[in-house]
Amino acid sequence: MTHPFLDLAPLTAAHFASIEDRVARLLSTEQDVVITQGEALLPLEGAIRSTAGPGTTALNVITGPYGQTFGDWLRDCGARVIDLAVPFHTAVTAEQIQDAFAEHPEIDFVSLVHAEAATGNTNPVGEIGEVVRRHGALFYLDAVASIGAEPVLPDAWGVDLCVIGAQKAMGGPAGVSAVSVSERAWARMAANPGAPRRSYLSLLDWKERWIDGGRKTLLHAPAQLEMLALEACVERIEAVGPAAVMERHRRAAEATRAGARALGGGLEPYVYEDREAAPVATTLRAPSGVVASELVARALESDPAVPLVAGGGALAKEMIRVNHYGVDATRGAVRASLSALGAALAAAGLGVDVEGALGAAEGAWR
C-alpha cells in the first residue's frame, strides 16, 4: 500500500537548513536558529538547562503557568531564583523589572513569557529588553504563543534565547519548534559544565555538530512531515505577509473583547486593560456564580466547532478562553464564539444581548 505521506524522499540537510533560514527571516534575526524535533517544551527546557546552573541568579517573571514551570526548571538546575509574580489579569512592566535589578544587582538571567495564551496577557518585551541589556543579564523569552500574532524581534529587543512554536498563531504543526541563540548564549552554554550533552535537550550538540559543521550533516533523522508542515506554514505567512497575519489576530482580539463587553450576562474580559491583552487568544471572566468549565461545555453543545476552552487547573472555575488564533483568527470564529457563549448564558438564566454583541464585534473588526 502506498501513500503520498509515506513515500516521500528523505529530507536533506540542505532542505532542513533552508527551513531554518526561513524561520530566521520570520524572526528578523541574524542569530543562529535551531529547529528542534519536538513540541516547544523541548527547546524551552533545553535552553534553560543549557545556560543555567548553580552559579546563576535568575529573575523569573510569572504572568501565567509557564512562568511557574520555568522557575521549577531553574531551581532544578541549581540556580538561585527570584520570582517576580504579577496577577494573571495584568502584565509585568519594565519598571518592575528595573526594581528587581535594583534590589538584586547580581541577577544574570531573566526568563519571561511574551504572550501567555493560557491567561490572555502579553508583556512589553521591547521595554523590558532595554532594562535587561543595561544590566548585562542573559534574556530568555518564550514567544511560542506570540509569534505570528504580534511582532517578535529577538535582535532588536536583545533577546538571547527566543523559543517559538508553530501550533498557535502561525497555524502550523506542534511537533517541531525553534530557538534563536545569541553568541552570548552559546558562550554561556559552553562555560556551563551542567549543560546537557548527547541528549535531545542539548543545544550544544546542534551547535557543534550541525552549525559549526556548516549544516551539512543532520544529527538524526528529522521529523519529516512536521518539517514540511512547518515550511508550508511559513510559506503561507510569507505569501500574505506577516503584518497581515498579525493584523488579523489583532482584530480578532479586539472584536472578541468588544463583543464580550456588549454581550452582558456578567461576562467580561479577564485581562482588564486592552493594551495588556494578547492578540493570540482572549480570556474572559465567567459571571459570578457560574462555573466557567460548565459554561464552556454548554456552549460547545450548541456548536462543537467554536474555539472555546475553559482555563486550566484552578482557572477552570472562572476563566473562558477564546482561541482565535491561526485559522480561527477570523470574523466567523469570533461571531460563532460569542453566539455560543450567549446561548449558554441564556440557558443559565442570564440576560444577554447576542445581536448587540455581534454588532460590537463587527464594529471593532473594521
mmCIF file of C-alpha atoms in Angstrom:
data_model
loop_
_atom_site.group_PDB
_atom_site.id
_atom_site.type_symbol
_atom_site.label_atom_id
_atom_site.label_comp_id
_atom_site.label_asym_id
_atom_site.label_seq_id
_atom_site.Cartn_x
_atom_site.Cartn_y
_atom_site.Cartn_z
ATOM 1 C CA MET A 1 0.000 0.000 0.000
ATOM 2 C CA THR A 2 1.356 3.408 -0.930
ATOM 3 C CA HIS A 3 0.537 6.829 0.451
ATOM 4 C CA PRO A 4 1.970 10.226 -0.514
ATOM 5 C CA PHE A 5 2.874 10.946 3.129
ATOM 6 C CA LEU A 6 4.720 7.651 3.483
ATOM 7 C CA ASP A 7 6.645 7.635 0.230
ATOM 8 C CA LEU A 8 8.410 10.986 0.394
ATOM 9 C CA ALA A 9 12.118 11.172 -0.298
ATOM 10 C CA PRO A 10 14.149 11.752 2.894
ATOM 11 C CA LEU A 11 14.562 15.376 3.944
ATOM 12 C CA THR A 12 18.070 16.515 3.075
ATOM 13 C CA ALA A 13 20.340 18.592 5.272
ATOM 14 C CA ALA A 14 20.174 21.406 2.716
ATOM 15 C CA HIS A 15 16.362 21.394 2.818
ATOM 16 C CA PHE A 16 16.412 21.367 6.630
ATOM 17 C CA ALA A 17 18.812 24.332 6.641
ATOM 18 C CA SER A 18 16.643 26.252 4.181
ATOM 19 C CA ILE A 19 13.655 25.926 6.537
ATOM 20 C CA GLU A 20 15.790 27.241 9.402
ATOM 21 C CA ASP A 21 16.708 30.219 7.217
ATOM 22 C CA ARG A 22 13.034 30.973 6.566
ATOM 23 C CA VAL A 23 12.288 30.861 10.286
ATOM 24 C CA ALA A 24 15.214 33.226 10.906
ATOM 25 C CA ARG A 25 13.750 35.673 8.380
ATOM 26 C CA LEU A 26 10.375 35.441 10.122
ATOM 27 C CA LEU A 27 12.138 36.465 13.350
ATOM 28 C CA SER A 28 14.200 39.169 11.602
ATOM 29 C CA THR A 29 17.248 37.710 13.335
ATOM 30 C CA GLU A 30 20.913 37.302 12.451
ATOM 31 C CA GLN A 31 21.337 34.881 15.341
ATOM 32 C CA ASP A 32 21.688 31.141 14.850
ATOM 33 C CA VAL A 33 18.312 29.421 14.595
ATOM 34 C CA VAL A 34 17.974 25.757 15.532
ATOM 35 C CA ILE A 35 14.825 23.836 14.647
ATOM 36 C CA THR A 36 14.260 21.230 17.335
ATOM 37 C CA GLN A 37 12.457 17.979 16.715
ATOM 38 C CA GLY A 38 9.645 18.165 19.243
ATOM 39 C CA GLU A 39 6.998 20.426 20.763
ATOM 40 C CA ALA A 40 8.207 23.764 22.127
ATOM 41 C CA LEU A 41 8.624 22.469 25.675
ATOM 42 C CA LEU A 42 11.741 20.710 24.348
ATOM 43 C CA PRO A 43 13.764 23.848 23.483
ATOM 44 C CA LEU A 44 12.193 25.786 26.355
ATOM 45 C CA GLU A 45 13.614 23.305 28.841
ATOM 46 C CA GLY A 46 16.786 22.702 26.850
ATOM 47 C CA ALA A 47 17.635 26.409 26.723
ATOM 48 C CA ILE A 48 17.276 26.791 30.498
ATOM 49 C CA ARG A 49 19.226 23.658 31.345
ATOM 50 C CA SER A 50 21.949 24.669 28.873
ATOM 51 C CA THR A 51 22.519 28.150 30.299
ATOM 52 C CA ALA A 52 21.573 27.978 33.995
ATOM 53 C CA GLY A 53 23.367 26.301 36.872
ATOM 54 C CA PRO A 54 24.472 26.662 40.491
ATOM 55 C CA GLY A 55 26.194 29.980 39.760
ATOM 56 C CA THR A 56 23.108 31.539 38.152
ATOM 57 C CA THR A 57 20.895 34.149 39.805
ATOM 58 C CA ALA A 58 17.693 34.207 37.771
ATOM 59 C CA LEU A 59 14.839 36.680 37.729
ATOM 60 C CA ASN A 60 11.853 34.549 36.737
ATOM 61 C CA VAL A 61 8.803 36.562 35.708
ATOM 62 C CA ILE A 62 5.481 34.851 36.350
ATOM 63 C CA THR A 63 2.462 36.155 34.445
ATOM 64 C CA GLY A 64 0.924 32.715 33.918
ATOM 65 C CA PRO A 65 1.517 28.989 34.362
ATOM 66 C CA TYR A 66 4.532 28.738 32.057
ATOM 67 C CA GLY A 67 6.488 31.196 34.165
ATOM 68 C CA GLN A 68 5.896 28.908 37.133
ATOM 69 C CA THR A 69 7.290 25.973 35.143
ATOM 70 C CA PHE A 70 10.417 27.906 34.165
ATOM 71 C CA GLY A 71 11.084 28.671 37.831
ATOM 72 C CA ASP A 72 10.888 24.956 38.628
ATOM 73 C CA TRP A 73 13.417 24.123 35.889
ATOM 74 C CA LEU A 74 15.782 26.859 37.037
ATOM 75 C CA ARG A 75 15.698 25.623 40.630
ATOM 76 C CA ASP A 76 16.237 22.069 39.429
ATOM 77 C CA CYS A 77 19.391 23.284 37.660
ATOM 78 C CA GLY A 78 20.688 24.659 40.951
ATOM 79 C CA ALA A 79 20.077 28.319 40.105
ATOM 80 C CA ARG A 80 19.063 30.837 42.722
ATOM 81 C CA VAL A 81 15.638 32.018 41.586
ATOM 82 C CA ILE A 82 13.954 35.335 42.330
ATOM 83 C CA ASP A 83 10.308 35.100 41.282
ATOM 84 C CA LEU A 84 8.520 38.239 40.143
ATOM 85 C CA ALA A 85 4.845 37.320 40.037
ATOM 86 C CA VAL A 86 2.062 39.624 38.907
ATOM 87 C CA PRO A 87 -1.697 38.942 38.829
ATOM 88 C CA PHE A 88 -2.679 36.900 35.795
ATOM 89 C CA HIS A 89 -5.141 39.579 34.674
ATOM 90 C CA THR A 90 -2.327 42.039 34.011
ATOM 91 C CA ALA A 91 1.189 42.300 32.531
ATOM 92 C CA VAL A 92 4.586 42.926 34.060
ATOM 93 C CA THR A 93 6.188 46.333 33.500
ATOM 94 C CA ALA A 94 9.721 47.417 32.687
ATOM 95 C CA GLU A 95 9.673 49.413 35.931
ATOM 96 C CA GLN A 96 9.052 46.233 37.937
ATOM 97 C CA ILE A 97 11.989 44.581 36.178
ATOM 98 C CA GLN A 98 14.188 47.593 36.959
ATOM 99 C CA ASP A 99 13.119 47.483 40.618
ATOM 100 C CA ALA A 100 14.098 43.804 40.773
ATOM 101 C CA PHE A 101 17.571 44.596 39.418
ATOM 102 C CA ALA A 102 17.931 47.467 41.887
ATOM 103 C CA GLU A 103 17.158 45.096 44.760
ATOM 104 C CA HIS A 104 19.208 42.208 43.339
ATOM 105 C CA PRO A 105 22.015 43.569 41.106
ATOM 106 C CA GLU A 106 23.517 40.068 40.963
ATOM 107 C CA ILE A 107 20.759 38.897 38.589
ATOM 108 C CA ASP A 108 22.402 37.474 35.451
ATOM 109 C CA PHE A 109 19.468 35.642 33.820
ATOM 110 C CA VAL A 110 15.914 36.789 33.084
ATOM 111 C CA SER A 111 13.144 34.432 31.963
ATOM 112 C CA LEU A 112 9.909 35.810 30.556
ATOM 113 C CA VAL A 113 6.878 34.683 28.586
ATOM 114 C CA HIS A 114 5.937 37.129 25.841
ATOM 115 C CA ALA A 115 2.246 36.262 25.436
ATOM 116 C CA GLU A 116 0.525 33.893 27.833
ATOM 117 C CA ALA A 117 -2.170 32.188 25.787
ATOM 118 C CA ALA A 118 -3.275 30.454 28.985
ATOM 119 C CA THR A 119 -4.073 33.734 30.739
ATOM 120 C CA GLY A 120 -4.520 36.104 27.800
ATOM 121 C CA ASN A 121 -1.929 38.722 28.711
ATOM 122 C CA THR A 122 1.092 39.988 26.786
ATOM 123 C CA ASN A 123 4.230 41.597 28.176
ATOM 124 C CA PRO A 124 6.142 44.639 26.790
ATOM 125 C CA VAL A 125 9.266 42.752 25.754
ATOM 126 C CA GLY A 126 10.896 45.663 23.932
ATOM 127 C CA GLU A 127 10.819 47.877 27.035
ATOM 128 C CA ILE A 128 11.885 45.025 29.300
ATOM 129 C CA GLY A 129 14.739 44.152 26.948
ATOM 130 C CA GLU A 130 16.209 47.624 27.345
ATOM 131 C CA VAL A 131 16.364 47.142 31.105
ATOM 132 C CA VAL A 132 17.862 43.664 30.836
ATOM 133 C CA ARG A 133 20.515 44.891 28.377
ATOM 134 C CA ARG A 134 21.555 47.714 30.697
ATOM 135 C CA HIS A 135 22.288 45.171 33.424
ATOM 136 C CA GLY A 136 24.025 42.660 31.153
ATOM 137 C CA ALA A 137 21.814 39.690 32.043
ATOM 138 C CA LEU A 138 21.045 36.857 29.648
ATOM 139 C CA PHE A 139 17.487 37.243 28.321
ATOM 140 C CA TYR A 140 15.355 34.106 27.743
ATOM 141 C CA LEU A 141 11.963 34.527 26.053
ATOM 142 C CA ASP A 142 9.063 32.170 25.419
ATOM 143 C CA ALA A 143 7.443 33.531 22.249
ATOM 144 C CA VAL A 144 5.552 30.347 21.392
ATOM 145 C CA ALA A 145 2.115 31.968 21.553
ATOM 146 C CA SER A 146 3.084 35.417 20.281
ATOM 147 C CA ILE A 147 4.884 34.517 17.047
ATOM 148 C CA GLY A 148 2.508 35.245 14.178
ATOM 149 C CA ALA A 149 0.103 37.212 16.377
ATOM 150 C CA GLU A 150 2.360 40.150 17.230
ATOM 151 C CA PRO A 151 5.923 41.268 16.474
ATOM 152 C CA VAL A 152 8.713 39.030 17.805
ATOM 153 C CA LEU A 153 12.111 40.715 17.333
ATOM 154 C CA PRO A 154 14.887 38.983 19.285
ATOM 155 C CA ASP A 155 17.716 41.052 17.807
ATOM 156 C CA ALA A 156 16.033 44.427 18.299
ATOM 157 C CA TRP A 157 14.939 43.508 21.826
ATOM 158 C CA GLY A 158 18.243 41.988 22.944
ATOM 159 C CA VAL A 159 16.810 38.500 23.453
ATOM 160 C CA ASP A 160 19.497 35.837 23.788
ATOM 161 C CA LEU A 161 17.252 32.766 23.661
ATOM 162 C CA CYS A 162 13.929 33.099 21.837
ATOM 163 C CA VAL A 163 11.790 29.972 21.605
ATOM 164 C CA ILE A 164 8.876 29.705 19.178
ATOM 165 C CA GLY A 165 6.355 27.073 18.170
ATOM 166 C CA ALA A 166 4.170 26.928 15.101
ATOM 167 C CA GLN A 167 0.988 25.459 16.530
ATOM 168 C CA LYS A 168 -0.784 28.652 17.578
ATOM 169 C CA ALA A 169 -0.843 31.900 15.582
ATOM 170 C CA MET A 170 1.381 30.515 12.839
ATOM 171 C CA GLY A 171 -1.257 27.884 12.092
ATOM 172 C CA GLY A 172 1.348 25.143 11.756
ATOM 173 C CA PRO A 173 2.410 21.850 13.338
ATOM 174 C CA ALA A 174 3.000 21.187 17.029
ATOM 175 C CA GLY A 175 5.716 18.594 16.508
ATOM 176 C CA VAL A 176 8.617 20.924 15.702
ATOM 177 C CA SER A 177 9.805 24.167 17.283
ATOM 178 C CA ALA A 178 12.724 26.558 17.046
ATOM 179 C CA VAL A 179 15.061 28.659 19.146
ATOM 180 C CA SER A 180 17.249 31.587 18.165
ATOM 181 C CA VAL A 181 20.525 31.685 20.079
ATOM 182 C CA SER A 182 22.840 34.670 20.524
ATOM 183 C CA GLU A 183 26.619 34.418 20.709
ATOM 184 C CA ARG A 184 26.391 35.326 24.410
ATOM 185 C CA ALA A 185 24.041 32.408 24.991
ATOM 186 C CA TRP A 186 26.347 29.982 23.167
ATOM 187 C CA ALA A 187 29.244 31.187 25.307
ATOM 188 C CA ARG A 188 27.184 30.693 28.484
ATOM 189 C CA MET A 189 26.364 27.139 27.416
ATOM 190 C CA ALA A 190 29.988 26.323 26.585
ATOM 191 C CA ALA A 191 31.032 27.501 30.054
ATOM 192 C CA ASN A 192 28.291 25.549 31.818
ATOM 193 C CA PRO A 193 29.520 22.104 32.961
ATOM 194 C CA GLY A 194 25.914 21.053 33.557
ATOM 195 C CA ALA A 195 24.698 21.809 30.030
ATOM 196 C CA PRO A 196 23.039 18.709 28.515
ATOM 197 C CA ARG A 197 25.153 16.750 26.045
ATOM 198 C CA ARG A 198 24.278 13.731 23.874
ATOM 199 C CA SER A 199 20.668 14.472 24.702
ATOM 200 C CA TYR A 200 17.545 15.702 22.932
ATOM 201 C CA LEU A 201 17.749 18.660 25.335
ATOM 202 C CA SER A 202 21.245 19.553 24.131
ATOM 203 C CA LEU A 203 21.567 22.730 22.096
ATOM 204 C CA LEU A 204 25.357 22.459 22.196
ATOM 205 C CA ASP A 205 25.148 19.219 20.215
ATOM 206 C CA TRP A 206 23.372 21.133 17.453
ATOM 207 C CA LYS A 207 25.904 23.947 17.672
ATOM 208 C CA GLU A 208 28.971 21.725 17.396
ATOM 209 C CA ARG A 209 27.725 19.004 15.079
ATOM 210 C CA TRP A 210 25.310 20.987 12.896
ATOM 211 C CA ILE A 211 26.031 24.725 12.851
ATOM 212 C CA ASP A 212 29.820 24.575 13.253
ATOM 213 C CA GLY A 213 29.885 21.786 10.666
ATOM 214 C CA GLY A 214 28.356 24.058 8.060
ATOM 215 C CA ARG A 215 24.884 22.472 8.384
ATOM 216 C CA LYS A 216 25.835 19.591 6.111
ATOM 217 C CA THR A 217 25.045 16.557 8.281
ATOM 218 C CA LEU A 218 21.939 16.232 10.454
ATOM 219 C CA LEU A 219 22.303 14.852 13.969
ATOM 220 C CA HIS A 220 19.494 12.357 13.414
ATOM 221 C CA ALA A 221 16.613 11.629 11.073
ATOM 222 C CA PRO A 222 14.314 14.662 11.150
ATOM 223 C CA ALA A 223 10.573 14.569 11.744
ATOM 224 C CA GLN A 224 9.938 14.853 8.032
ATOM 225 C CA LEU A 225 6.206 15.505 7.882
ATOM 226 C CA GLU A 226 6.370 18.082 10.668
ATOM 227 C CA MET A 227 9.298 19.836 8.979
ATOM 228 C CA LEU A 228 7.400 20.030 5.699
ATOM 229 C CA ALA A 229 4.342 21.311 7.544
ATOM 230 C CA LEU A 230 6.481 23.983 9.216
ATOM 231 C CA GLU A 231 7.845 25.002 5.838
ATOM 232 C CA ALA A 232 4.309 25.185 4.437
ATOM 233 C CA CYS A 233 3.001 27.376 7.249
ATOM 234 C CA VAL A 234 5.963 29.779 6.984
ATOM 235 C CA GLU A 235 5.411 29.871 3.227
ATOM 236 C CA ARG A 236 1.765 30.758 3.788
ATOM 237 C CA ILE A 237 2.718 33.595 6.150
ATOM 238 C CA GLU A 238 5.276 34.872 3.646
ATOM 239 C CA ALA A 239 2.649 34.829 0.870
ATOM 240 C CA VAL A 240 0.205 37.140 2.646
ATOM 241 C CA GLY A 241 2.828 38.949 4.704
ATOM 242 C CA PRO A 242 3.478 38.709 8.460
ATOM 243 C CA ALA A 243 1.869 42.122 9.001
ATOM 244 C CA ALA A 244 -1.421 40.893 7.540
ATOM 245 C CA VAL A 245 -1.386 37.781 9.719
ATOM 246 C CA MET A 246 -0.725 39.860 12.842
ATOM 247 C CA GLU A 247 -3.430 42.338 11.876
ATOM 248 C CA ARG A 248 -5.950 39.507 11.606
ATOM 249 C CA HIS A 249 -5.104 38.369 15.138
ATOM 250 C CA ARG A 250 -5.275 41.912 16.493
ATOM 251 C CA ARG A 251 -8.717 42.436 15.013
ATOM 252 C CA ALA A 252 -9.961 39.100 16.316
ATOM 253 C CA ALA A 253 -8.865 40.007 19.847
ATOM 254 C CA GLU A 254 -10.376 43.480 19.729
ATOM 255 C CA ALA A 255 -13.622 42.145 18.287
ATOM 256 C CA THR A 256 -13.876 39.440 20.940
ATOM 257 C CA ARG A 257 -13.292 41.874 23.794
ATOM 258 C CA ALA A 258 -15.805 44.355 22.403
ATOM 259 C CA GLY A 259 -18.377 41.625 21.819
ATOM 260 C CA ALA A 260 -17.933 40.166 25.302
ATOM 261 C CA ARG A 261 -18.477 43.566 26.915
ATOM 262 C CA ALA A 262 -21.643 44.100 24.869
ATOM 263 C CA LEU A 263 -22.980 40.580 25.435
ATOM 264 C CA GLY A 264 -23.853 41.197 29.076
ATOM 265 C CA GLY A 265 -24.847 38.475 31.472
ATOM 266 C CA GLY A 266 -21.888 39.337 33.690
ATOM 267 C CA LEU A 267 -19.266 38.205 31.170
ATOM 268 C CA GLU A 268 -16.202 40.445 30.947
ATOM 269 C CA PRO A 269 -12.595 40.388 29.702
ATOM 270 C CA TYR A 270 -10.252 38.626 32.138
ATOM 271 C CA VAL A 271 -7.328 40.940 31.304
ATOM 272 C CA TYR A 272 -8.535 44.371 32.374
ATOM 273 C CA GLU A 273 -6.512 46.664 30.103
ATOM 274 C CA ASP A 274 -6.753 46.409 26.322
ATOM 275 C CA ARG A 275 -3.056 47.248 25.924
ATOM 276 C CA GLU A 276 -2.126 44.233 28.090
ATOM 277 C CA ALA A 277 -4.354 41.759 26.231
ATOM 278 C CA ALA A 278 -2.656 39.250 23.944
ATOM 279 C CA PRO A 279 -3.752 39.145 20.292
ATOM 280 C CA VAL A 280 -3.323 35.363 20.150
ATOM 281 C CA ALA A 281 -6.246 34.484 22.445
ATOM 282 C CA THR A 282 -8.793 36.300 24.564
ATOM 283 C CA THR A 283 -9.617 35.246 28.105
ATOM 284 C CA LEU A 284 -12.969 36.078 29.663
ATOM 285 C CA ARG A 285 -14.126 36.043 33.271
ATOM 286 C CA ALA A 286 -17.253 33.982 33.894
ATOM 287 C CA PRO A 287 -20.178 35.705 35.626
ATOM 288 C CA SER A 288 -20.407 35.429 39.397
ATOM 289 C CA GLY A 289 -21.921 32.120 40.420
ATOM 290 C CA VAL A 290 -21.239 30.480 37.053
ATOM 291 C CA VAL A 291 -18.527 27.826 36.667
ATOM 292 C CA ALA A 292 -16.524 28.590 33.529
ATOM 293 C CA SER A 293 -15.928 24.959 32.557
ATOM 294 C CA GLU A 294 -19.652 24.216 32.770
ATOM 295 C CA LEU A 295 -20.472 27.294 30.705
ATOM 296 C CA VAL A 296 -17.970 26.253 28.037
ATOM 297 C CA ALA A 297 -19.375 22.719 27.953
ATOM 298 C CA ARG A 298 -22.868 24.145 27.432
ATOM 299 C CA ALA A 299 -21.599 26.487 24.702
ATOM 300 C CA LEU A 300 -19.922 23.605 22.875
ATOM 301 C CA GLU A 301 -23.198 21.666 22.876
ATOM 302 C CA SER A 302 -24.695 24.315 20.588
ATOM 303 C CA ASP A 303 -21.594 24.492 18.351
ATOM 304 C CA PRO A 304 -18.748 21.982 18.959
ATOM 305 C CA ALA A 305 -16.530 23.715 16.383
ATOM 306 C CA VAL A 306 -16.130 27.026 18.229
ATOM 307 C CA PRO A 307 -12.605 27.627 19.621
ATOM 308 C CA LEU A 308 -13.652 27.808 23.283
ATOM 309 C CA VAL A 309 -11.939 26.156 26.255
ATOM 310 C CA ALA A 310 -12.051 26.683 29.991
ATOM 311 C CA GLY A 311 -8.979 27.863 31.856
ATOM 312 C CA GLY A 312 -6.558 25.232 33.091
ATOM 313 C CA GLY A 313 -6.375 23.958 36.652
ATOM 314 C CA ALA A 314 -7.902 26.271 39.237
ATOM 315 C CA LEU A 315 -8.745 28.761 36.470
ATOM 316 C CA ALA A 316 -11.362 26.323 35.111
ATOM 317 C CA LYS A 317 -13.838 27.790 37.591
ATOM 318 C CA GLU A 318 -13.541 31.392 36.452
ATOM 319 C CA MET A 319 -11.832 31.663 33.051
ATOM 320 C CA ILE A 320 -13.030 31.089 29.489
ATOM 321 C CA ARG A 321 -10.532 31.260 26.648
ATOM 322 C CA VAL A 322 -11.417 32.117 23.052
ATOM 323 C CA ASN A 323 -8.610 30.613 20.958
ATOM 324 C CA HIS A 324 -8.944 32.862 17.913
ATOM 325 C CA TYR A 325 -5.527 32.000 16.537
ATOM 326 C CA GLY A 326 -4.244 30.521 13.296
ATOM 327 C CA VAL A 327 -7.129 29.526 11.050
ATOM 328 C CA ASP A 328 -9.571 30.736 13.731
ATOM 329 C CA ALA A 329 -8.381 34.352 13.644
ATOM 330 C CA THR A 330 -11.492 35.212 11.643
ATOM 331 C CA ARG A 331 -14.743 37.140 11.926
ATOM 332 C CA GLY A 332 -16.641 33.878 11.666
ATOM 333 C CA ALA A 333 -14.851 32.254 14.601
ATOM 334 C CA VAL A 334 -15.352 35.328 16.783
ATOM 335 C CA ARG A 335 -19.046 35.597 15.900
ATOM 336 C CA ALA A 336 -19.618 31.885 16.468
ATOM 337 C CA SER A 337 -17.867 32.034 19.852
ATOM 338 C CA LEU A 338 -19.943 34.993 21.019
ATOM 339 C CA SER A 339 -23.168 33.363 19.816
ATOM 340 C CA ALA A 340 -22.356 30.094 21.577
ATOM 341 C CA LEU A 341 -21.473 31.885 24.804
ATOM 342 C CA GLY A 342 -24.655 33.957 24.557
ATOM 343 C CA ALA A 343 -26.763 30.810 24.159
ATOM 344 C CA ALA A 344 -25.036 29.184 27.140
ATOM 345 C CA LEU A 345 -25.515 32.244 29.341
ATOM 346 C CA ALA A 346 -29.174 32.493 28.343
ATOM 347 C CA ALA A 347 -29.647 28.821 29.191
ATOM 348 C CA ALA A 348 -28.227 29.611 32.630
ATOM 349 C CA GLY A 349 -30.956 32.214 33.091
ATOM 350 C CA LEU A 350 -28.792 35.287 32.489
ATOM 351 C CA GLY A 351 -29.904 38.193 30.307
ATOM 352 C CA VAL A 352 -27.756 38.655 27.214
ATOM 353 C CA ASP A 353 -27.799 40.717 24.026
ATOM 354 C CA VAL A 354 -26.356 38.483 21.331
ATOM 355 C CA GLU A 355 -27.208 40.834 18.480
ATOM 356 C CA GLY A 356 -25.605 43.712 20.337
ATOM 357 C CA ALA A 357 -22.501 41.625 20.929
ATOM 358 C CA LEU A 358 -22.230 40.668 17.276
ATOM 359 C CA GLY A 359 -22.673 44.294 16.257
ATOM 360 C CA ALA A 360 -19.992 45.445 18.677
ATOM 361 C CA ALA A 361 -17.612 42.763 17.398
ATOM 362 C CA GLU A 362 -18.260 43.758 13.811
ATOM 363 C CA GLY A 363 -17.658 47.390 14.614
ATOM 364 C CA ALA A 364 -14.368 46.608 16.361
ATOM 365 C CA TRP A 365 -13.154 44.480 13.449
ATOM 366 C CA ARG A 366 -13.301 47.342 10.952
#
